[in-house]
Amino acid sequence: MQTLPITPDAPWLAPLAGYSDLPFRMLCRRQGAAAACTEMVSAKGLLYGGSGTDRILDTHPEDSPLVVQLFGSDPATFGPVMDRLLERGFRYFDLNSGCPVRKVLKSGSGAALMKTPDTLLAIAGVMVRAAAPGTVGVKIRLGFNVGEENFLDVARRLEDLGVGWITLHPRYARQMFMGRAHWDRLADLVRAVRLPVVASGDLLHAEDAVRCVEETGVAGLMFARGALHDPSIFARYLALRRGKPLPPADGSFLAAVVREHIRLTREFDGSPRSFRKIRSLIPRYARGLRDVRALRSRLLTCLDWEALEEAAEAIATLEPADSRQTCGDEAFPLTDPHAED
């Protein structure tokens, strides 16, 4: 069985609800992502056939290694779900105990599990017993309420259960994505457990990720919002790690990335739904360039793939905006209800 890479030189694509579908995962892999996670998928939805859950699991032989991220609050649902996923050929799994979005918390899932660590451990135990050793990870936060940390205790108990790795987003659930991630807590977790620790949170630029690895000693990291706004962040990060020149950030380079995303979307989906989705995503890639509003207006008038490709070519002619627009955190909204970073 293929080994799951967890090293500083093997960046992952994080689970991005609503975004990290098969075409986007393939795009990020071509930019250097060593592993990718599915969008988080409801264990109950998989068990009872909820709408959209099967689409989240669409994959391809080149989409490997792939980690299926599950969320839920009832340990009893996870046994049969794991059996079904293993029968379908999936081999790597992650329990989402970090999503702070209200509709997830209402069901007792996601970061709400940090309030009920016994339930979190029970679910993780079911997953570990069903899967092969080292193939189940858990994503956690510092705790649920600000100042009420329990991540170290939870992590030690998860290690005793036999999980393969722990991903920490070093904010509290109540913070959502506000404020700064507490990277010093990543270093605390690295010292507290023998398991590989994967960093998440505030890795918005390649330079952030390099600094995070150097400051915390984490075994690996995953890009979320940083990849959403610039899929080439993997290539940029790896270039920095290897002391090589960074890929250009000009319109021509971004236009090539967009063309590849359009091609992959047509190849692996091609549905009207995927067309509308990619049409809405393209302006994100051009946020650091001038005249993005005009591009967005033009894209909205596109009714077929050919027109979309032609409009996307216009990115190559756009000039960079000033440094405040290209480097500021305003390009990365911290309260995106669809994305888990």
mmCIF file of C-alpha atoms in Angstrom:
data_model
loop_
_atom_site.group_PDB
_atom_site.id
_atom_site.type_symbol
_atom_site.label_atom_id
_atom_site.label_comp_id
_atom_site.label_asym_id
_atom_site.label_seq_id
_atom_site.Cartn_x
_atom_site.Cartn_y
_atom_site.Cartn_z
ATOM 1 C CA MET A 1 0.000 0.000 0.000
ATOM 2 C CA GLN A 2 1.212 3.495 -0.834
ATOM 3 C CA THR A 3 2.710 5.329 2.125
ATOM 4 C CA LEU A 4 1.098 8.604 3.116
ATOM 5 C CA PRO A 5 3.771 11.336 2.908
ATOM 6 C CA ILE A 6 4.080 13.447 6.046
ATOM 7 C CA THR A 7 7.232 15.550 5.767
ATOM 8 C CA PRO A 8 7.918 19.288 5.489
ATOM 9 C CA ASP A 9 8.676 18.745 1.795
ATOM 10 C CA ALA A 10 5.345 17.062 1.079
ATOM 11 C CA PRO A 11 2.631 19.749 1.423
ATOM 12 C CA TRP A 12 -0.999 18.617 1.509
ATOM 13 C CA LEU A 13 -4.171 20.147 0.154
ATOM 14 C CA ALA A 14 -6.547 20.590 3.084
ATOM 15 C CA PRO A 15 -10.233 19.666 2.980
ATOM 16 C CA LEU A 16 -12.096 22.696 1.611
ATOM 17 C CA ALA A 17 -15.849 22.208 1.782
ATOM 18 C CA GLY A 18 -17.350 23.308 -1.497
ATOM 19 C CA TYR A 19 -13.998 23.632 -3.255
ATOM 20 C CA SER A 20 -11.592 20.671 -3.019
ATOM 21 C CA ASP A 21 -13.395 18.523 -5.570
ATOM 22 C CA LEU A 22 -11.611 16.158 -7.954
ATOM 23 C CA PRO A 23 -10.643 18.794 -10.581
ATOM 24 C CA PHE A 24 -9.239 21.163 -7.953
ATOM 25 C CA ARG A 25 -7.335 18.361 -6.250
ATOM 26 C CA MET A 26 -5.810 17.356 -9.571
ATOM 27 C CA LEU A 27 -4.833 20.972 -10.251
ATOM 28 C CA CYS A 28 -3.094 21.239 -6.882
ATOM 29 C CA ARG A 29 -1.329 17.913 -7.391
ATOM 30 C CA ARG A 30 0.107 19.248 -10.646
ATOM 31 C CA GLN A 31 1.410 22.221 -8.680
ATOM 32 C CA GLY A 32 3.174 20.002 -6.141
ATOM 33 C CA ALA A 33 0.595 18.838 -3.574
ATOM 34 C CA ALA A 34 1.882 15.493 -2.281
ATOM 35 C CA ALA A 35 -1.462 14.410 -0.819
ATOM 36 C CA ALA A 36 -5.005 15.754 -0.802
ATOM 37 C CA CYS A 37 -8.106 15.526 1.336
ATOM 38 C CA THR A 38 -11.662 15.291 0.114
ATOM 39 C CA GLU A 39 -14.197 17.863 1.125
ATOM 40 C CA MET A 40 -15.515 16.873 4.527
ATOM 41 C CA VAL A 41 -18.291 14.331 4.076
ATOM 42 C CA SER A 42 -21.066 13.473 6.505
ATOM 43 C CA ALA A 43 -20.865 9.972 7.948
ATOM 44 C CA LYS A 44 -24.640 9.987 8.353
ATOM 45 C CA GLY A 45 -25.048 11.150 4.763
ATOM 46 C CA LEU A 46 -22.890 8.280 3.542
ATOM 47 C CA LEU A 47 -24.805 5.805 5.663
ATOM 48 C CA TYR A 48 -28.257 6.939 4.580
ATOM 49 C CA GLY A 49 -27.511 8.136 1.057
ATOM 50 C CA GLY A 50 -27.568 11.910 1.529
ATOM 51 C CA SER A 51 -27.546 14.044 -1.600
ATOM 52 C CA GLY A 52 -24.131 15.070 -2.840
ATOM 53 C CA THR A 53 -22.063 12.723 -0.686
ATOM 54 C CA ASP A 54 -21.134 10.384 -3.534
ATOM 55 C CA ARG A 55 -19.983 13.306 -5.683
ATOM 56 C CA ILE A 56 -17.570 14.341 -2.937
ATOM 57 C CA LEU A 57 -15.954 10.902 -3.220
ATOM 58 C CA ASP A 58 -15.368 11.095 -6.985
ATOM 59 C CA THR A 59 -11.739 10.190 -7.600
ATOM 60 C CA HIS A 60 -9.260 8.908 -10.197
ATOM 61 C CA PRO A 61 -6.150 6.682 -10.103
ATOM 62 C CA GLU A 62 -3.956 9.794 -10.376
ATOM 63 C CA ASP A 63 -5.770 11.319 -7.390
ATOM 64 C CA SER A 64 -3.548 9.544 -4.903
ATOM 65 C CA PRO A 65 -2.840 9.420 -2.054
ATOM 66 C CA LEU A 66 -6.301 10.644 -1.060
ATOM 67 C CA VAL A 67 -7.564 11.165 2.486
ATOM 68 C CA VAL A 68 -11.331 10.948 3.041
ATOM 69 C CA GLN A 69 -12.363 13.380 5.756
ATOM 70 C CA LEU A 70 -15.468 12.386 7.718
ATOM 71 C CA PHE A 71 -17.572 14.357 10.169
ATOM 72 C CA GLY A 72 -20.345 13.302 12.513
ATOM 73 C CA SER A 73 -21.216 12.924 16.169
ATOM 74 C CA ASP A 74 -22.595 9.370 16.513
ATOM 75 C CA PRO A 75 -19.923 6.681 16.885
ATOM 76 C CA ALA A 76 -22.431 4.033 15.810
ATOM 77 C CA THR A 77 -22.590 5.438 12.263
ATOM 78 C CA PHE A 78 -18.855 5.267 11.671
ATOM 79 C CA GLY A 79 -18.403 1.488 11.724
ATOM 80 C CA PRO A 80 -20.620 0.693 8.721
ATOM 81 C CA VAL A 81 -19.418 3.834 6.917
ATOM 82 C CA MET A 82 -15.782 2.796 7.283
ATOM 83 C CA ASP A 83 -16.641 -0.688 6.021
ATOM 84 C CA ARG A 84 -18.285 0.787 2.922
ATOM 85 C CA LEU A 85 -15.407 3.149 2.213
ATOM 86 C CA LEU A 86 -12.834 0.389 2.589
ATOM 87 C CA GLU A 87 -14.853 -1.819 0.245
ATOM 88 C CA ARG A 88 -14.749 0.997 -2.316
ATOM 89 C CA GLY A 89 -10.965 1.073 -2.133
ATOM 90 C CA PHE A 90 -10.360 4.120 0.075
ATOM 91 C CA ARG A 91 -7.419 3.647 2.448
ATOM 92 C CA TYR A 92 -6.758 6.910 4.292
ATOM 93 C CA PHE A 93 -9.187 8.714 6.576
ATOM 94 C CA ASP A 94 -9.441 11.799 8.769
ATOM 95 C CA LEU A 95 -11.912 12.776 11.476
ATOM 96 C CA ASN A 96 -12.945 16.425 11.367
ATOM 97 C CA SER A 97 -12.916 17.775 14.900
ATOM 98 C CA GLY A 98 -11.981 21.275 13.799
ATOM 99 C CA CYS A 99 -14.727 22.789 11.645
ATOM 100 C CA PRO A 100 -16.292 25.756 13.507
ATOM 101 C CA VAL A 101 -19.186 26.405 11.086
ATOM 102 C CA ARG A 102 -22.522 26.748 12.862
ATOM 103 C CA LYS A 103 -24.479 24.178 10.863
ATOM 104 C CA VAL A 104 -21.793 21.582 11.648
ATOM 105 C CA LEU A 105 -21.600 22.509 15.330
ATOM 106 C CA LYS A 106 -25.403 22.229 15.691
ATOM 107 C CA SER A 107 -25.170 18.496 15.062
ATOM 108 C CA GLY A 108 -22.429 18.068 17.671
ATOM 109 C CA SER A 109 -19.898 17.488 14.897
ATOM 110 C CA GLY A 110 -16.698 19.222 13.834
ATOM 111 C CA ALA A 111 -15.123 21.388 16.520
ATOM 112 C CA ALA A 112 -18.085 20.677 18.832
ATOM 113 C CA LEU A 113 -16.359 17.349 19.511
ATOM 114 C CA MET A 114 -13.699 19.300 21.417
ATOM 115 C CA LYS A 115 -16.436 19.881 24.025
ATOM 116 C CA THR A 116 -17.138 16.133 24.221
ATOM 117 C CA PRO A 117 -13.714 14.507 24.024
ATOM 118 C CA ASP A 118 -15.049 11.101 25.057
ATOM 119 C CA THR A 119 -17.283 11.089 21.970
ATOM 120 C CA LEU A 120 -14.381 12.291 19.824
ATOM 121 C CA LEU A 121 -12.228 9.436 21.136
ATOM 122 C CA ALA A 122 -15.020 6.908 20.625
ATOM 123 C CA ILE A 123 -15.420 7.904 16.965
ATOM 124 C CA ALA A 124 -11.664 7.896 16.380
ATOM 125 C CA GLY A 125 -11.454 4.475 17.988
ATOM 126 C CA VAL A 126 -14.052 3.058 15.608
ATOM 127 C CA MET A 127 -12.147 4.446 12.631
ATOM 128 C CA VAL A 128 -8.772 3.158 13.848
ATOM 129 C CA ARG A 129 -10.091 -0.340 14.510
ATOM 130 C CA ALA A 130 -11.638 -0.518 11.043
ATOM 131 C CA ALA A 131 -8.605 0.728 9.107
ATOM 132 C CA ALA A 132 -4.981 -0.328 8.770
ATOM 133 C CA PRO A 133 -2.414 1.003 11.284
ATOM 134 C CA GLY A 134 -1.301 4.563 10.579
ATOM 135 C CA THR A 135 -4.078 5.335 8.092
ATOM 136 C CA VAL A 136 -6.377 7.455 10.290
ATOM 137 C CA GLY A 137 -5.723 11.033 11.330
ATOM 138 C CA VAL A 138 -7.709 13.527 13.390
ATOM 139 C CA LYS A 139 -7.986 17.277 12.919
ATOM 140 C CA ILE A 140 -8.463 19.285 16.103
ATOM 141 C CA ARG A 141 -8.458 22.829 17.464
ATOM 142 C CA LEU A 142 -6.999 24.213 20.688
ATOM 143 C CA GLY A 143 -10.339 23.795 22.382
ATOM 144 C CA PHE A 144 -13.886 25.004 21.972
ATOM 145 C CA ASN A 145 -14.050 28.199 24.034
ATOM 146 C CA VAL A 146 -11.284 30.780 24.057
ATOM 147 C CA GLY A 147 -8.844 30.068 26.866
ATOM 148 C CA GLU A 148 -10.203 26.574 27.547
ATOM 149 C CA GLU A 149 -7.486 24.433 26.008
ATOM 150 C CA ASN A 150 -7.756 20.666 25.945
ATOM 151 C CA PHE A 151 -5.859 19.870 22.736
ATOM 152 C CA LEU A 152 -2.830 18.364 24.471
ATOM 153 C CA ASP A 153 -4.924 15.966 26.523
ATOM 154 C CA VAL A 154 -7.019 15.024 23.489
ATOM 155 C CA ALA A 155 -3.906 14.504 21.377
ATOM 156 C CA ARG A 156 -2.254 12.241 23.955
ATOM 157 C CA ARG A 157 -5.398 10.139 24.182
ATOM 158 C CA LEU A 158 -5.581 9.923 20.401
ATOM 159 C CA GLU A 159 -1.974 8.759 20.338
ATOM 160 C CA ASP A 160 -2.844 6.006 22.807
ATOM 161 C CA LEU A 161 -5.704 4.961 20.510
ATOM 162 C CA GLY A 162 -3.342 4.433 17.607
ATOM 163 C CA VAL A 163 -4.125 7.314 15.229
ATOM 164 C CA GLY A 164 -1.480 7.920 12.572
ATOM 165 C CA TRP A 165 -1.200 11.713 12.709
ATOM 166 C CA ILE A 166 -2.826 14.788 14.212
ATOM 167 C CA THR A 167 -3.602 18.010 12.360
ATOM 168 C CA LEU A 168 -3.895 21.101 14.537
ATOM 169 C CA HIS A 169 -5.511 24.365 13.565
ATOM 170 C CA PRO A 170 -4.208 26.459 16.475
ATOM 171 C CA ARG A 171 -7.294 28.570 17.084
ATOM 172 C CA TYR A 172 -10.273 27.957 19.352
ATOM 173 C CA ALA A 173 -13.538 26.949 17.733
ATOM 174 C CA ARG A 174 -15.198 30.155 18.954
ATOM 175 C CA GLN A 175 -12.600 32.175 17.082
ATOM 176 C CA MET A 176 -13.677 30.719 13.732
ATOM 177 C CA PHE A 177 -10.896 32.186 11.555
ATOM 178 C CA MET A 178 -10.530 35.474 13.427
ATOM 179 C CA GLY A 179 -7.297 36.709 14.951
ATOM 180 C CA ARG A 180 -3.978 35.008 14.436
ATOM 181 C CA ALA A 181 -3.307 31.299 14.659
ATOM 182 C CA HIS A 182 -1.245 30.424 17.750
ATOM 183 C CA TRP A 183 1.689 28.711 16.080
ATOM 184 C CA ASP A 184 3.461 28.359 19.438
ATOM 185 C CA ARG A 185 0.792 25.781 20.338
ATOM 186 C CA LEU A 186 1.876 23.723 17.343
ATOM 187 C CA ALA A 187 5.343 23.576 18.866
ATOM 188 C CA ASP A 188 3.799 22.542 22.207
ATOM 189 C CA LEU A 189 1.973 19.684 20.496
ATOM 190 C CA VAL A 190 5.108 18.539 18.663
ATOM 191 C CA ARG A 191 6.842 18.217 22.045
ATOM 192 C CA ALA A 192 3.860 16.498 23.694
ATOM 193 C CA VAL A 193 3.299 13.563 21.304
ATOM 194 C CA ARG A 194 5.378 11.189 19.230
ATOM 195 C CA LEU A 195 2.869 11.290 16.366
ATOM 196 C CA PRO A 196 3.478 13.391 13.252
ATOM 197 C CA VAL A 197 1.867 16.812 13.708
ATOM 198 C CA VAL A 198 0.463 18.515 10.603
ATOM 199 C CA ALA A 199 0.057 22.285 10.708
ATOM 200 C CA SER A 200 -3.013 24.162 9.495
ATOM 201 C CA GLY A 201 -4.066 27.775 9.858
ATOM 202 C CA ASP A 202 -2.734 31.096 8.506
ATOM 203 C CA LEU A 203 -0.640 29.411 5.809
ATOM 204 C CA LEU A 204 -1.805 32.022 3.332
ATOM 205 C CA HIS A 205 1.461 32.433 1.432
ATOM 206 C CA ALA A 206 4.382 30.118 0.724
ATOM 207 C CA GLU A 207 6.597 32.237 2.962
ATOM 208 C CA ASP A 208 4.169 31.687 5.867
ATOM 209 C CA ALA A 209 4.487 27.927 5.502
ATOM 210 C CA VAL A 210 8.281 27.991 5.441
ATOM 211 C CA ARG A 211 8.311 30.103 8.591
ATOM 212 C CA CYS A 212 5.768 27.845 10.312
ATOM 213 C CA VAL A 213 7.871 24.738 9.717
ATOM 214 C CA GLU A 214 11.021 26.466 10.931
ATOM 215 C CA GLU A 215 9.390 27.924 14.055
ATOM 216 C CA THR A 216 7.343 24.906 15.185
ATOM 217 C CA GLY A 217 9.110 21.763 14.024
ATOM 218 C CA VAL A 218 5.914 20.252 12.613
ATOM 219 C CA ALA A 219 6.209 17.098 10.533
ATOM 220 C CA GLY A 220 4.012 18.431 7.730
ATOM 221 C CA LEU A 221 1.509 21.066 6.717
ATOM 222 C CA MET A 222 -1.597 21.570 4.641
ATOM 223 C CA PHE A 223 -2.681 24.562 2.574
ATOM 224 C CA ALA A 224 -6.333 25.604 2.672
ATOM 225 C CA ARG A 225 -7.259 29.228 1.933
ATOM 226 C CA GLY A 226 -3.775 29.793 0.529
ATOM 227 C CA ALA A 227 -4.397 27.133 -2.119
ATOM 228 C CA LEU A 228 -7.901 28.380 -2.805
ATOM 229 C CA HIS A 229 -6.606 31.773 -3.865
ATOM 230 C CA ASP A 230 -3.374 30.534 -5.454
ATOM 231 C CA PRO A 231 -3.088 26.831 -6.377
ATOM 232 C CA SER A 232 0.568 27.431 -7.265
ATOM 233 C CA ILE A 233 1.306 27.938 -3.553
ATOM 234 C CA PHE A 234 2.574 24.353 -3.452
ATOM 235 C CA ALA A 235 5.147 25.046 -6.163
ATOM 236 C CA ARG A 236 6.122 28.324 -4.498
ATOM 237 C CA TYR A 237 6.559 26.678 -1.107
ATOM 238 C CA LEU A 238 8.666 23.836 -2.528
ATOM 239 C CA ALA A 239 10.804 26.324 -4.458
ATOM 240 C CA LEU A 240 11.513 28.257 -1.272
ATOM 241 C CA ARG A 241 12.348 25.057 0.613
ATOM 242 C CA ARG A 242 14.789 24.047 -2.124
ATOM 243 C CA GLY A 243 16.312 27.476 -2.645
ATOM 244 C CA LYS A 244 15.053 27.705 -6.212
ATOM 245 C CA PRO A 245 13.521 30.718 -8.014
ATOM 246 C CA LEU A 246 9.814 31.241 -7.391
ATOM 247 C CA PRO A 247 7.351 30.846 -10.268
ATOM 248 C CA PRO A 248 6.270 34.246 -11.637
ATOM 249 C CA ALA A 249 3.105 35.765 -10.196
ATOM 250 C CA ASP A 250 2.176 37.658 -13.339
ATOM 251 C CA GLY A 251 -0.930 37.452 -15.478
ATOM 252 C CA SER A 252 0.581 35.003 -17.963
ATOM 253 C CA PHE A 253 1.401 32.496 -15.235
ATOM 254 C CA LEU A 254 -2.027 32.811 -13.630
ATOM 255 C CA ALA A 255 -3.721 32.451 -17.006
ATOM 256 C CA ALA A 256 -1.910 29.142 -17.483
ATOM 257 C CA VAL A 257 -3.128 27.942 -14.069
ATOM 258 C CA VAL A 258 -6.694 28.916 -14.947
ATOM 259 C CA ARG A 259 -6.518 27.148 -18.311
ATOM 260 C CA GLU A 260 -5.369 23.996 -16.558
ATOM 261 C CA HIS A 261 -8.199 24.218 -14.027
ATOM 262 C CA ILE A 262 -10.757 24.648 -16.809
ATOM 263 C CA ARG A 263 -9.285 21.685 -18.702
ATOM 264 C CA LEU A 264 -9.334 19.445 -15.640
ATOM 265 C CA THR A 265 -12.901 20.479 -14.800
ATOM 266 C CA ARG A 266 -14.060 19.571 -18.316
ATOM 267 C CA GLU A 267 -12.127 16.290 -18.220
ATOM 268 C CA PHE A 268 -13.229 15.067 -14.796
ATOM 269 C CA ASP A 269 -16.724 16.540 -14.619
ATOM 270 C CA GLY A 270 -17.966 18.721 -17.458
ATOM 271 C CA SER A 271 -21.442 19.179 -15.987
ATOM 272 C CA PRO A 272 -23.381 22.474 -15.995
ATOM 273 C CA ARG A 273 -22.876 22.559 -12.227
ATOM 274 C CA SER A 274 -19.085 22.324 -12.632
ATOM 275 C CA PHE A 275 -19.181 25.008 -15.335
ATOM 276 C CA ARG A 276 -20.929 27.467 -13.027
ATOM 277 C CA LYS A 277 -18.540 26.610 -10.220
ATOM 278 C CA ILE A 278 -15.328 27.169 -12.170
ATOM 279 C CA ARG A 279 -16.766 30.374 -13.631
ATOM 280 C CA SER A 280 -17.205 31.738 -10.109
ATOM 281 C CA LEU A 281 -13.752 30.605 -8.958
ATOM 282 C CA ILE A 282 -11.611 32.158 -11.691
ATOM 283 C CA PRO A 283 -11.732 35.742 -10.333
ATOM 284 C CA ARG A 284 -10.194 34.483 -7.073
ATOM 285 C CA TYR A 285 -6.998 33.636 -8.912
ATOM 286 C CA ALA A 286 -6.733 37.167 -10.299
ATOM 287 C CA ARG A 287 -7.252 39.035 -7.021
ATOM 288 C CA GLY A 288 -3.716 40.389 -7.064
ATOM 289 C CA LEU A 289 -4.180 41.887 -10.532
ATOM 290 C CA ARG A 290 -5.887 45.031 -11.789
ATOM 291 C CA ASP A 291 -9.328 45.143 -13.454
ATOM 292 C CA VAL A 292 -10.612 41.995 -11.738
ATOM 293 C CA ARG A 293 -14.152 43.433 -11.658
ATOM 294 C CA ALA A 294 -14.210 43.737 -15.437
ATOM 295 C CA LEU A 295 -13.006 40.146 -15.725
ATOM 296 C CA ARG A 296 -15.721 38.957 -13.350
ATOM 297 C CA SER A 297 -18.400 40.744 -15.372
ATOM 298 C CA ARG A 298 -17.129 39.189 -18.579
ATOM 299 C CA LEU A 299 -17.052 35.712 -17.067
ATOM 300 C CA LEU A 300 -20.678 35.986 -15.971
ATOM 301 C CA THR A 301 -21.726 36.383 -19.586
ATOM 302 C CA CYS A 302 -20.011 33.133 -20.640
ATOM 303 C CA LEU A 303 -22.475 30.397 -21.497
ATOM 304 C CA ASP A 304 -20.171 27.638 -22.750
ATOM 305 C CA TRP A 305 -16.692 26.245 -22.150
ATOM 306 C CA GLU A 306 -15.149 27.873 -25.200
ATOM 307 C CA ALA A 307 -16.334 31.336 -24.186
ATOM 308 C CA LEU A 308 -15.055 30.682 -20.667
ATOM 309 C CA GLU A 309 -11.594 29.752 -21.934
ATOM 310 C CA GLU A 310 -11.479 32.848 -24.125
ATOM 311 C CA ALA A 311 -12.448 35.106 -21.233
ATOM 312 C CA ALA A 312 -9.891 33.468 -18.959
ATOM 313 C CA GLU A 313 -7.157 34.312 -21.472
ATOM 314 C CA ALA A 314 -7.709 37.949 -20.533
ATOM 315 C CA ILE A 315 -5.934 37.268 -17.247
ATOM 316 C CA ALA A 316 -2.648 37.154 -19.161
ATOM 317 C CA THR A 317 -3.028 40.856 -20.022
ATOM 318 C CA LEU A 318 -3.793 42.048 -16.469
ATOM 319 C CA GLU A 319 -1.118 43.960 -14.604
ATOM 320 C CA PRO A 320 -0.264 43.484 -10.912
ATOM 321 C CA ALA A 321 -2.063 45.730 -8.461
ATOM 322 C CA ASP A 322 -0.124 47.620 -5.806
ATOM 323 C CA SER A 323 1.603 45.686 -3.021
ATOM 324 C CA ARG A 324 -1.091 46.390 -0.450
ATOM 325 C CA GLN A 325 -3.625 44.597 -2.618
ATOM 326 C CA THR A 326 -1.401 41.666 -3.524
ATOM 327 C CA CYS A 327 0.110 40.922 -0.130
ATOM 328 C CA GLY A 328 -2.506 41.886 2.437
ATOM 329 C CA ASP A 329 -4.640 39.415 4.363
ATOM 330 C CA GLU A 330 -7.778 41.070 2.985
ATOM 331 C CA ALA A 331 -7.540 38.651 0.056
ATOM 332 C CA PHE A 332 -8.149 35.801 2.490
ATOM 333 C CA PRO A 333 -11.477 36.232 4.291
ATOM 334 C CA LEU A 334 -11.274 34.631 7.714
ATOM 335 C CA THR A 335 -14.958 33.783 8.038
ATOM 336 C CA ASP A 336 -15.573 31.876 4.791
ATOM 337 C CA PRO A 337 -18.470 29.568 5.747
ATOM 338 C CA HIS A 338 -17.572 27.030 3.063
ATOM 339 C CA ALA A 339 -13.924 26.435 3.787
ATOM 340 C CA GLU A 340 -12.232 24.685 6.665
ATOM 341 C CA ASP A 341 -8.626 25.820 7.071
#
